[in-house]
Amino acid sequence: MSPSPPLSEAERFARLRLARTDRVGPVAFRQLLDRYGTAERALEALPVLVRRAGGRGEGPPPVGQIEQEVAAGDRIGARLIVLGDPLYPAPLAATDPPPPVLWILGEAELMSRPCIAVVGARIASAGGQRIARGLAQQLGEAGHVVISGLARGIDGAAHAGALPTGTVAVLGGGVDDVYPPDNADLYRQIAERGCIVSESPVGARAQAKDFPRRNRIISGLSRGVIVVEAELRSGSLITARLAAEQGRDVFAVPGSPLDPRSKGPNELLRQGAILCEGLEDVERAFSSLRTLREPGPDNPFRGAPDEVEAALIERVAALLSPTPTPRDELARATGAPAGAVAAALLELSLAGRATLLPGGLASS
């Protein structure tokens, strides 16, 4: 497959503006590009789509607001990468759905090398931190870039072990949001020698809702995820689940049943995760790992009319419930073409009357 031509600056700006539009999440963003081809055309169509589906909204953010975000990135030397840019990491583009935009501080090229995530407990044992640091060092020396979330404990130890060979920190807040503050020196070293990544605007402070989004980027950039220590209800197990859903390998370092921090990895092992005691276990699994590629041109709007009938929009809306429903099932229930139903769902989501989910699912 030949590489796509570079995006114009106007289209890159439009993609950032579309990504910052209220009710346009990653699923709707990808579908708007599928339907209209460019973000510039999608932005032009948005007001009509929202009105037709009976919604109200402020529409895209003002151009000046997006110019301020770009200027804030320029001031700290950050680089903007939008979906479709040549530098956008291929493994992340293969996820469903990929983040529309990324802000990068440092060496963006690190994300194009083979990457593996090492994650675990914030309140980690000294032994767990030693394992994470040593494993990250071994992985780095073998040619892997280590990815983690710059949290206390296992994350920080993994970054420290991989600093000499290359590490990527994915943040919940903006790329200038140093959290936790006691990792400020580690943050500075990664910004100078590695790479800091976030999909949040520069200047944004991390909130609880941002960490699951961050976790899907950690797993999406990686060929596999290693969990060193984690309790059963933890963000690290969320990252492991996302990795499995994205087709990545999940590794777990076993631990003592007497330590609550071992319950997460041990449970992952019961569920079929790969036992990880060192670099050899990772290399063995990767020797048979299939190549991850960006999804092909499977456009859900093939055959969709330019204008969806209001009656079909209301019929689709009436069939939705809080339980996620496949798009194909809605097409069968309405007797309408799949492309027309996909367009109706997209318009309902922009009007705030439906939620688009990965895998062609939708709910009310």
mmCIF file of C-alpha atoms in Angstrom:
data_model
loop_
_atom_site.group_PDB
_atom_site.id
_atom_site.type_symbol
_atom_site.label_atom_id
_atom_site.label_comp_id
_atom_site.label_asym_id
_atom_site.label_seq_id
_atom_site.Cartn_x
_atom_site.Cartn_y
_atom_site.Cartn_z
ATOM 1 C CA MET A 1 0.000 0.000 0.000
ATOM 2 C CA SER A 2 1.500 3.360 -1.035
ATOM 3 C CA PRO A 3 1.803 6.003 1.704
ATOM 4 C CA SER A 4 -0.876 8.658 1.870
ATOM 5 C CA PRO A 5 0.122 12.145 0.668
ATOM 6 C CA PRO A 6 0.965 14.625 3.454
ATOM 7 C CA LEU A 7 -1.976 16.584 4.818
ATOM 8 C CA SER A 8 -2.160 20.308 4.114
ATOM 9 C CA GLU A 9 -1.732 22.683 7.066
ATOM 10 C CA ALA A 10 -5.358 23.745 6.646
ATOM 11 C CA GLU A 11 -6.539 20.126 6.904
ATOM 12 C CA ARG A 12 -4.300 19.445 9.910
ATOM 13 C CA PHE A 13 -5.754 22.509 11.645
ATOM 14 C CA ALA A 14 -9.276 21.356 10.723
ATOM 15 C CA ARG A 15 -8.602 17.900 12.190
ATOM 16 C CA LEU A 16 -7.513 19.449 15.473
ATOM 17 C CA ARG A 17 -10.598 21.656 15.488
ATOM 18 C CA LEU A 18 -12.879 18.706 14.681
ATOM 19 C CA ALA A 19 -11.259 16.650 17.458
ATOM 20 C CA ARG A 20 -11.962 19.450 19.956
ATOM 21 C CA THR A 21 -15.624 19.730 18.941
ATOM 22 C CA ASP A 22 -18.215 18.891 21.580
ATOM 23 C CA ARG A 23 -19.706 15.390 21.044
ATOM 24 C CA VAL A 24 -17.049 14.421 18.500
ATOM 25 C CA GLY A 25 -15.178 11.599 20.207
ATOM 26 C CA PRO A 26 -12.645 9.326 18.508
ATOM 27 C CA VAL A 27 -15.363 7.082 16.977
ATOM 28 C CA ALA A 28 -17.344 9.991 15.508
ATOM 29 C CA PHE A 29 -14.108 11.657 14.353
ATOM 30 C CA ARG A 30 -13.097 8.590 12.342
ATOM 31 C CA GLN A 31 -16.591 8.186 10.931
ATOM 32 C CA LEU A 32 -16.798 11.845 9.898
ATOM 33 C CA LEU A 33 -13.543 11.414 7.980
ATOM 34 C CA ASP A 34 -14.916 8.228 6.405
ATOM 35 C CA ARG A 35 -18.101 9.978 5.349
ATOM 36 C CA TYR A 36 -16.709 13.316 4.158
ATOM 37 C CA GLY A 37 -13.116 12.535 3.257
ATOM 38 C CA THR A 38 -11.631 15.570 5.001
ATOM 39 C CA ALA A 39 -12.094 17.376 8.290
ATOM 40 C CA GLU A 40 -12.653 20.630 6.410
ATOM 41 C CA ARG A 41 -15.732 19.197 4.688
ATOM 42 C CA ALA A 42 -16.912 17.551 7.922
ATOM 43 C CA LEU A 43 -16.780 20.874 9.779
ATOM 44 C CA GLU A 44 -18.876 22.479 7.045
ATOM 45 C CA ALA A 45 -21.467 19.701 7.311
ATOM 46 C CA LEU A 46 -21.706 19.580 11.127
ATOM 47 C CA PRO A 47 -24.403 22.245 11.699
ATOM 48 C CA VAL A 48 -26.738 20.578 9.190
ATOM 49 C CA LEU A 49 -26.166 17.114 10.650
ATOM 50 C CA VAL A 50 -26.940 18.259 14.199
ATOM 51 C CA ARG A 51 -30.098 20.104 13.183
ATOM 52 C CA ARG A 52 -31.379 17.224 11.061
ATOM 53 C CA ALA A 53 -31.128 14.835 14.015
ATOM 54 C CA GLY A 54 -32.971 17.236 16.308
ATOM 55 C CA GLY A 55 -29.992 18.326 18.352
ATOM 56 C CA ARG A 56 -28.589 21.577 19.556
ATOM 57 C CA GLY A 57 -25.038 22.517 20.238
ATOM 58 C CA GLU A 58 -22.440 25.195 20.025
ATOM 59 C CA GLY A 59 -20.730 23.549 17.063
ATOM 60 C CA PRO A 60 -16.968 23.510 16.539
ATOM 61 C CA PRO A 61 -14.835 25.645 18.852
ATOM 62 C CA PRO A 62 -13.867 29.074 17.534
ATOM 63 C CA VAL A 63 -10.831 29.211 15.273
ATOM 64 C CA GLY A 64 -9.145 31.482 17.809
ATOM 65 C CA GLN A 65 -9.385 28.802 20.504
ATOM 66 C CA ILE A 66 -7.594 26.279 18.296
ATOM 67 C CA GLU A 67 -4.976 28.874 17.353
ATOM 68 C CA GLN A 68 -4.333 29.373 21.075
ATOM 69 C CA GLU A 69 -3.836 25.617 21.553
ATOM 70 C CA VAL A 70 -1.348 25.498 18.670
ATOM 71 C CA ALA A 71 0.486 28.540 20.029
ATOM 72 C CA ALA A 72 0.686 26.941 23.499
ATOM 73 C CA GLY A 73 2.297 23.865 21.946
ATOM 74 C CA ASP A 74 4.746 26.009 19.984
ATOM 75 C CA ARG A 75 5.787 27.868 23.147
ATOM 76 C CA ILE A 76 6.991 24.689 24.864
ATOM 77 C CA GLY A 77 8.443 23.110 21.716
ATOM 78 C CA ALA A 78 5.747 20.428 21.409
ATOM 79 C CA ARG A 79 4.780 18.888 18.078
ATOM 80 C CA LEU A 80 1.212 18.196 16.916
ATOM 81 C CA ILE A 81 0.527 14.917 15.110
ATOM 82 C CA VAL A 82 -2.956 14.314 13.699
ATOM 83 C CA LEU A 83 -4.436 11.071 12.400
ATOM 84 C CA GLY A 84 -3.263 10.790 8.798
ATOM 85 C CA ASP A 85 0.138 12.419 9.350
ATOM 86 C CA PRO A 86 3.164 10.353 8.211
ATOM 87 C CA LEU A 87 4.549 10.430 11.787
ATOM 88 C CA TYR A 88 1.340 9.071 13.324
ATOM 89 C CA PRO A 89 2.358 5.717 14.899
ATOM 90 C CA ALA A 90 1.123 2.796 12.774
ATOM 91 C CA PRO A 91 0.247 0.494 15.718
ATOM 92 C CA LEU A 92 -1.912 3.230 17.253
ATOM 93 C CA ALA A 93 -3.607 3.886 13.909
ATOM 94 C CA ALA A 94 -4.588 0.196 13.905
ATOM 95 C CA THR A 95 -6.690 0.564 17.071
ATOM 96 C CA ASP A 96 -10.477 0.982 17.023
ATOM 97 C CA PRO A 97 -10.755 3.945 17.192
ATOM 98 C CA PRO A 98 -7.379 5.710 17.134
ATOM 99 C CA PRO A 99 -6.916 8.999 19.002
ATOM 100 C CA PRO A 100 -7.555 11.841 16.521
ATOM 101 C CA VAL A 101 -4.619 13.997 17.693
ATOM 102 C CA LEU A 102 -1.423 13.640 19.718
ATOM 103 C CA TRP A 103 0.842 16.263 21.250
ATOM 104 C CA ILE A 104 4.484 15.148 21.398
ATOM 105 C CA LEU A 105 7.386 16.539 23.425
ATOM 106 C CA GLY A 106 10.743 15.001 22.552
ATOM 107 C CA GLU A 107 11.641 12.305 20.028
ATOM 108 C CA ALA A 108 8.431 11.342 18.221
ATOM 109 C CA GLU A 109 10.388 8.828 16.127
ATOM 110 C CA LEU A 110 10.704 6.560 19.189
ATOM 111 C CA MET A 111 7.057 5.555 18.700
ATOM 112 C CA SER A 112 7.925 4.096 15.302
ATOM 113 C CA ARG A 113 10.316 1.579 16.859
ATOM 114 C CA PRO A 114 9.159 -1.717 18.443
ATOM 115 C CA CYS A 115 7.484 -0.704 21.696
ATOM 116 C CA ILE A 116 6.411 -2.610 24.794
ATOM 117 C CA ALA A 117 4.586 -1.306 27.856
ATOM 118 C CA VAL A 118 5.584 -1.983 31.455
ATOM 119 C CA VAL A 119 2.900 -0.968 33.964
ATOM 120 C CA GLY A 120 1.927 -1.702 37.545
ATOM 121 C CA ALA A 121 1.094 -0.509 41.017
ATOM 122 C CA ARG A 122 1.693 3.058 42.161
ATOM 123 C CA ILE A 123 2.390 1.866 45.708
ATOM 124 C CA ALA A 124 4.845 -0.781 44.572
ATOM 125 C CA SER A 125 7.160 -2.949 46.617
ATOM 126 C CA ALA A 126 10.907 -2.409 46.461
ATOM 127 C CA GLY A 127 11.204 -5.824 44.812
ATOM 128 C CA GLY A 128 8.574 -4.979 42.212
ATOM 129 C CA GLN A 129 10.331 -1.733 41.337
ATOM 130 C CA ARG A 130 13.639 -3.584 41.019
ATOM 131 C CA ILE A 131 12.022 -6.105 38.649
ATOM 132 C CA ALA A 132 10.439 -3.354 36.537
ATOM 133 C CA ARG A 133 13.683 -1.367 36.323
ATOM 134 C CA GLY A 134 15.764 -4.419 35.401
ATOM 135 C CA LEU A 135 13.239 -5.722 32.888
ATOM 136 C CA ALA A 136 12.995 -2.301 31.221
ATOM 137 C CA GLN A 137 16.771 -2.121 30.983
ATOM 138 C CA GLN A 138 16.924 -5.592 29.375
ATOM 139 C CA LEU A 139 14.132 -4.704 26.936
ATOM 140 C CA GLY A 140 15.835 -1.460 25.962
ATOM 141 C CA GLU A 141 19.181 -3.119 25.378
ATOM 142 C CA ALA A 142 17.409 -5.679 23.152
ATOM 143 C CA GLY A 143 16.014 -2.889 20.944
ATOM 144 C CA HIS A 144 12.578 -2.257 22.471
ATOM 145 C CA VAL A 145 11.231 1.157 23.456
ATOM 146 C CA VAL A 146 9.587 0.967 26.882
ATOM 147 C CA ILE A 147 6.257 2.754 27.313
ATOM 148 C CA SER A 148 4.537 3.601 30.583
ATOM 149 C CA GLY A 149 2.393 6.263 32.258
ATOM 150 C CA LEU A 150 4.880 8.192 34.442
ATOM 151 C CA ALA A 151 2.974 7.269 37.605
ATOM 152 C CA ARG A 152 4.666 6.520 40.901
ATOM 153 C CA GLY A 153 5.986 3.024 41.574
ATOM 154 C CA ILE A 154 6.277 0.565 38.695
ATOM 155 C CA ASP A 155 5.814 3.162 35.935
ATOM 156 C CA GLY A 156 8.604 5.377 37.237
ATOM 157 C CA ALA A 157 10.942 2.422 37.737
ATOM 158 C CA ALA A 158 10.317 1.204 34.176
ATOM 159 C CA HIS A 159 11.021 4.653 32.688
ATOM 160 C CA ALA A 160 14.210 4.952 34.759
ATOM 161 C CA GLY A 161 15.478 1.571 33.577
ATOM 162 C CA ALA A 162 14.875 2.434 29.911
ATOM 163 C CA LEU A 163 16.145 6.043 29.896
ATOM 164 C CA PRO A 164 19.476 5.212 28.222
ATOM 165 C CA THR A 165 17.834 3.277 25.362
ATOM 166 C CA GLY A 166 14.532 5.120 24.833
ATOM 167 C CA THR A 167 11.276 5.454 26.735
ATOM 168 C CA VAL A 168 7.873 7.021 26.053
ATOM 169 C CA ALA A 169 5.653 8.474 28.799
ATOM 170 C CA VAL A 170 1.927 8.801 28.032
ATOM 171 C CA LEU A 171 0.160 11.412 30.162
ATOM 172 C CA GLY A 172 -3.477 11.980 31.074
ATOM 173 C CA GLY A 173 -3.089 15.762 31.158
ATOM 174 C CA GLY A 174 -1.250 17.867 28.620
ATOM 175 C CA VAL A 175 2.377 17.132 27.754
ATOM 176 C CA ASP A 176 3.358 19.932 30.160
ATOM 177 C CA ASP A 177 1.361 18.480 33.085
ATOM 178 C CA VAL A 178 3.998 17.047 35.429
ATOM 179 C CA TYR A 179 2.065 14.539 37.525
ATOM 180 C CA PRO A 180 2.863 13.356 40.107
ATOM 181 C CA PRO A 181 5.064 16.331 41.067
ATOM 182 C CA ASP A 182 7.685 14.076 42.687
ATOM 183 C CA ASN A 183 8.421 12.652 39.218
ATOM 184 C CA ALA A 184 9.433 16.105 37.947
ATOM 185 C CA ASP A 185 13.107 15.185 37.490
ATOM 186 C CA LEU A 186 12.192 11.956 35.663
ATOM 187 C CA TYR A 187 9.758 13.932 33.465
ATOM 188 C CA ARG A 188 12.548 16.371 32.554
ATOM 189 C CA GLN A 189 14.912 13.540 31.616
ATOM 190 C CA ILE A 190 12.281 11.829 29.443
ATOM 191 C CA ALA A 191 11.455 15.118 27.684
ATOM 192 C CA GLU A 192 15.178 15.577 26.912
ATOM 193 C CA ARG A 193 16.092 11.995 26.003
ATOM 194 C CA GLY A 194 12.793 10.236 25.275
ATOM 195 C CA CYS A 195 9.254 11.198 24.368
ATOM 196 C CA ILE A 196 6.212 12.606 26.217
ATOM 197 C CA VAL A 197 2.796 11.949 24.597
ATOM 198 C CA SER A 198 -0.758 13.147 25.275
ATOM 199 C CA GLU A 199 -4.001 13.615 23.383
ATOM 200 C CA SER A 200 -5.070 16.381 25.791
ATOM 201 C CA PRO A 201 -4.473 20.058 24.955
ATOM 202 C CA VAL A 202 -1.272 21.655 26.183
ATOM 203 C CA GLY A 203 -1.978 23.171 29.594
ATOM 204 C CA ALA A 204 -4.728 20.670 30.503
ATOM 205 C CA ARG A 205 -4.525 19.175 33.988
ATOM 206 C CA ALA A 206 -5.207 15.455 34.351
ATOM 207 C CA GLN A 207 -8.621 14.397 35.671
ATOM 208 C CA ALA A 208 -9.823 10.916 36.634
ATOM 209 C CA LYS A 209 -11.619 10.439 33.288
ATOM 210 C CA ASP A 210 -8.386 11.021 31.386
ATOM 211 C CA PHE A 211 -6.526 7.970 32.698
ATOM 212 C CA PRO A 212 -8.523 5.234 30.896
ATOM 213 C CA ARG A 213 -7.995 7.215 27.673
ATOM 214 C CA ARG A 214 -4.295 7.416 28.459
ATOM 215 C CA ASN A 215 -4.198 3.662 29.123
ATOM 216 C CA ARG A 216 -5.588 2.829 25.678
ATOM 217 C CA ILE A 217 -2.750 4.846 24.125
ATOM 218 C CA ILE A 218 -0.166 3.014 26.247
ATOM 219 C CA SER A 219 -1.467 -0.344 25.033
ATOM 220 C CA GLY A 220 -2.155 0.883 21.490
ATOM 221 C CA LEU A 221 1.431 2.019 20.956
ATOM 222 C CA SER A 222 2.785 -1.295 22.222
ATOM 223 C CA ARG A 223 3.281 -4.774 20.820
ATOM 224 C CA GLY A 224 2.566 -6.110 24.298
ATOM 225 C CA VAL A 225 1.895 -5.031 27.882
ATOM 226 C CA ILE A 226 3.769 -6.379 30.923
ATOM 227 C CA VAL A 227 2.034 -6.060 34.317
ATOM 228 C CA VAL A 228 4.507 -6.285 37.197
ATOM 229 C CA GLU A 229 2.388 -5.583 40.298
ATOM 230 C CA ALA A 230 -1.281 -4.585 40.469
ATOM 231 C CA GLU A 231 -4.275 -5.079 42.704
ATOM 232 C CA LEU A 232 -7.415 -6.567 41.209
ATOM 233 C CA ARG A 233 -9.134 -3.196 40.795
ATOM 234 C CA SER A 234 -6.447 -1.090 39.175
ATOM 235 C CA GLY A 235 -5.668 0.948 36.108
ATOM 236 C CA SER A 236 -2.958 -1.538 35.158
ATOM 237 C CA LEU A 237 -5.544 -4.287 34.687
ATOM 238 C CA ILE A 238 -7.603 -1.880 32.574
ATOM 239 C CA THR A 239 -4.516 -1.395 30.396
ATOM 240 C CA ALA A 240 -4.107 -5.180 30.171
ATOM 241 C CA ARG A 241 -7.756 -5.619 29.149
ATOM 242 C CA LEU A 242 -7.437 -2.907 26.491
ATOM 243 C CA ALA A 243 -4.265 -4.576 25.198
ATOM 244 C CA ALA A 244 -6.082 -7.902 24.819
ATOM 245 C CA GLU A 245 -8.969 -6.192 23.000
ATOM 246 C CA GLN A 246 -6.458 -4.515 20.664
ATOM 247 C CA GLY A 247 -4.821 -7.847 19.809
ATOM 248 C CA ARG A 248 -1.653 -7.230 21.806
ATOM 249 C CA ASP A 249 0.087 -9.801 23.976
ATOM 250 C CA VAL A 250 -0.452 -9.513 27.731
ATOM 251 C CA PHE A 251 2.390 -10.570 30.032
ATOM 252 C CA ALA A 252 2.282 -10.901 33.819
ATOM 253 C CA VAL A 253 5.083 -11.195 36.354
ATOM 254 C CA PRO A 254 3.970 -13.733 38.989
ATOM 255 C CA GLY A 255 4.170 -12.842 42.661
ATOM 256 C CA SER A 256 3.535 -14.103 46.156
ATOM 257 C CA PRO A 257 -0.123 -14.917 46.955
ATOM 258 C CA LEU A 258 0.478 -13.213 50.310
ATOM 259 C CA ASP A 259 0.939 -9.797 48.633
ATOM 260 C CA PRO A 260 -2.279 -8.046 47.431
ATOM 261 C CA ARG A 261 -0.193 -6.450 44.663
ATOM 262 C CA SER A 262 0.353 -9.895 43.178
ATOM 263 C CA LYS A 263 -3.360 -10.633 42.846
ATOM 264 C CA GLY A 264 -3.647 -8.706 39.570
ATOM 265 C CA PRO A 265 -0.788 -10.404 37.682
ATOM 266 C CA ASN A 266 -1.713 -13.804 39.125
ATOM 267 C CA GLU A 267 -5.311 -13.367 37.975
ATOM 268 C CA LEU A 268 -4.091 -12.396 34.501
ATOM 269 C CA LEU A 269 -2.064 -15.603 34.400
ATOM 270 C CA ARG A 270 -5.203 -17.616 35.256
ATOM 271 C CA GLN A 271 -6.937 -15.874 32.325
ATOM 272 C CA GLY A 272 -4.208 -16.877 29.881
ATOM 273 C CA ALA A 273 -1.625 -14.093 30.094
ATOM 274 C CA ILE A 274 1.958 -15.026 29.221
ATOM 275 C CA LEU A 275 4.180 -15.669 32.227
ATOM 276 C CA CYS A 276 7.041 -13.164 32.226
ATOM 277 C CA GLU A 277 10.166 -13.783 34.266
ATOM 278 C CA GLY A 278 12.558 -12.000 31.933
ATOM 279 C CA LEU A 279 13.424 -10.857 28.425
ATOM 280 C CA GLU A 280 13.412 -14.412 27.026
ATOM 281 C CA ASP A 281 9.665 -14.799 27.663
ATOM 282 C CA VAL A 282 8.956 -11.591 25.737
ATOM 283 C CA GLU A 283 11.221 -12.454 22.818
ATOM 284 C CA ARG A 284 9.674 -15.937 22.553
ATOM 285 C CA ALA A 285 6.151 -14.504 22.329
ATOM 286 C CA PHE A 286 7.120 -11.794 19.850
ATOM 287 C CA SER A 287 8.800 -14.281 17.530
ATOM 288 C CA SER A 288 5.316 -15.369 16.446
ATOM 289 C CA LEU A 289 3.451 -12.071 16.862
ATOM 290 C CA ARG A 290 1.483 -11.054 13.796
ATOM 291 C CA THR A 291 2.063 -7.675 12.206
ATOM 292 C CA LEU A 292 -0.369 -4.941 13.239
ATOM 293 C CA ARG A 293 -1.622 -2.848 10.358
ATOM 294 C CA GLU A 294 -3.896 0.118 9.999
ATOM 295 C CA PRO A 295 -7.452 -0.923 9.093
ATOM 296 C CA GLY A 296 -8.189 -1.056 5.393
ATOM 297 C CA PRO A 297 -10.690 1.133 3.532
ATOM 298 C CA ASP A 298 -13.777 -0.469 5.121
ATOM 299 C CA ASN A 299 -16.037 2.572 4.928
ATOM 300 C CA PRO A 300 -19.340 2.074 6.820
ATOM 301 C CA PHE A 301 -20.969 4.833 4.742
ATOM 302 C CA ARG A 302 -20.656 3.074 1.411
ATOM 303 C CA GLY A 303 -23.926 3.655 -0.413
ATOM 304 C CA ALA A 304 -25.192 6.189 2.153
ATOM 305 C CA PRO A 305 -27.372 8.993 0.755
ATOM 306 C CA ASP A 306 -26.128 12.570 0.938
ATOM 307 C CA GLU A 307 -29.119 13.396 3.105
ATOM 308 C CA VAL A 308 -30.614 10.883 5.537
ATOM 309 C CA GLU A 309 -34.407 10.919 5.782
ATOM 310 C CA ALA A 310 -35.712 12.279 9.066
ATOM 311 C CA ALA A 311 -38.049 9.277 9.345
ATOM 312 C CA LEU A 312 -35.110 6.839 9.242
ATOM 313 C CA ILE A 313 -33.221 8.841 11.875
ATOM 314 C CA GLU A 314 -36.225 8.567 14.214
ATOM 315 C CA ARG A 315 -36.694 4.835 13.515
ATOM 316 C CA VAL A 316 -33.049 4.173 14.358
ATOM 317 C CA ALA A 317 -33.308 6.321 17.498
ATOM 318 C CA ALA A 318 -36.352 4.346 18.675
ATOM 319 C CA LEU A 319 -34.427 1.063 18.362
ATOM 320 C CA LEU A 320 -31.536 2.186 20.555
ATOM 321 C CA SER A 321 -31.243 1.268 24.226
ATOM 322 C CA PRO A 322 -28.578 1.522 26.930
ATOM 323 C CA THR A 323 -27.397 -1.929 25.786
ATOM 324 C CA PRO A 324 -24.896 -1.551 22.895
ATOM 325 C CA THR A 325 -26.429 -2.711 19.619
ATOM 326 C CA PRO A 326 -24.514 -3.690 16.441
ATOM 327 C CA ARG A 327 -25.020 -1.419 13.468
ATOM 328 C CA ASP A 328 -25.865 -4.398 11.238
ATOM 329 C CA GLU A 329 -28.644 -5.427 13.624
ATOM 330 C CA LEU A 330 -30.176 -1.954 13.377
ATOM 331 C CA ALA A 331 -29.998 -2.176 9.592
ATOM 332 C CA ARG A 332 -31.884 -5.491 9.646
ATOM 333 C CA ALA A 333 -34.504 -4.124 12.025
ATOM 334 C CA THR A 334 -35.172 -1.044 9.890
ATOM 335 C CA GLY A 335 -34.769 -2.737 6.512
ATOM 336 C CA ALA A 336 -32.562 0.177 5.485
ATOM 337 C CA PRO A 337 -29.137 -0.044 3.826
ATOM 338 C CA ALA A 338 -26.237 -0.321 6.283
ATOM 339 C CA GLY A 339 -24.662 2.881 4.973
ATOM 340 C CA ALA A 340 -27.830 4.888 5.600
ATOM 341 C CA VAL A 341 -28.103 3.479 9.142
ATOM 342 C CA ALA A 342 -24.447 4.341 9.823
ATOM 343 C CA ALA A 343 -25.125 7.909 8.672
ATOM 344 C CA ALA A 344 -28.243 8.130 10.865
ATOM 345 C CA LEU A 345 -26.293 6.907 13.911
ATOM 346 C CA LEU A 346 -23.540 9.425 13.278
ATOM 347 C CA GLU A 347 -26.057 12.269 13.115
ATOM 348 C CA LEU A 348 -27.827 11.064 16.265
ATOM 349 C CA SER A 349 -24.502 10.986 18.111
ATOM 350 C CA LEU A 350 -23.664 14.535 17.043
ATOM 351 C CA ALA A 351 -27.094 15.614 18.290
ATOM 352 C CA GLY A 352 -26.433 14.012 21.667
ATOM 353 C CA ARG A 353 -29.084 11.306 21.159
ATOM 354 C CA ALA A 354 -26.787 8.284 20.688
ATOM 355 C CA THR A 355 -23.341 7.089 21.745
ATOM 356 C CA LEU A 356 -21.048 5.558 19.153
ATOM 357 C CA LEU A 357 -18.854 2.728 20.446
ATOM 358 C CA PRO A 358 -15.921 0.814 18.951
ATOM 359 C CA GLY A 359 -16.700 -2.175 16.751
ATOM 360 C CA GLY A 360 -19.736 -0.658 15.020
ATOM 361 C CA LEU A 361 -21.856 -0.583 18.197
ATOM 362 C CA ALA A 362 -24.196 2.156 19.380
ATOM 363 C CA SER A 363 -26.341 2.840 22.442
ATOM 364 C CA SER A 364 -28.797 5.468 23.613
#
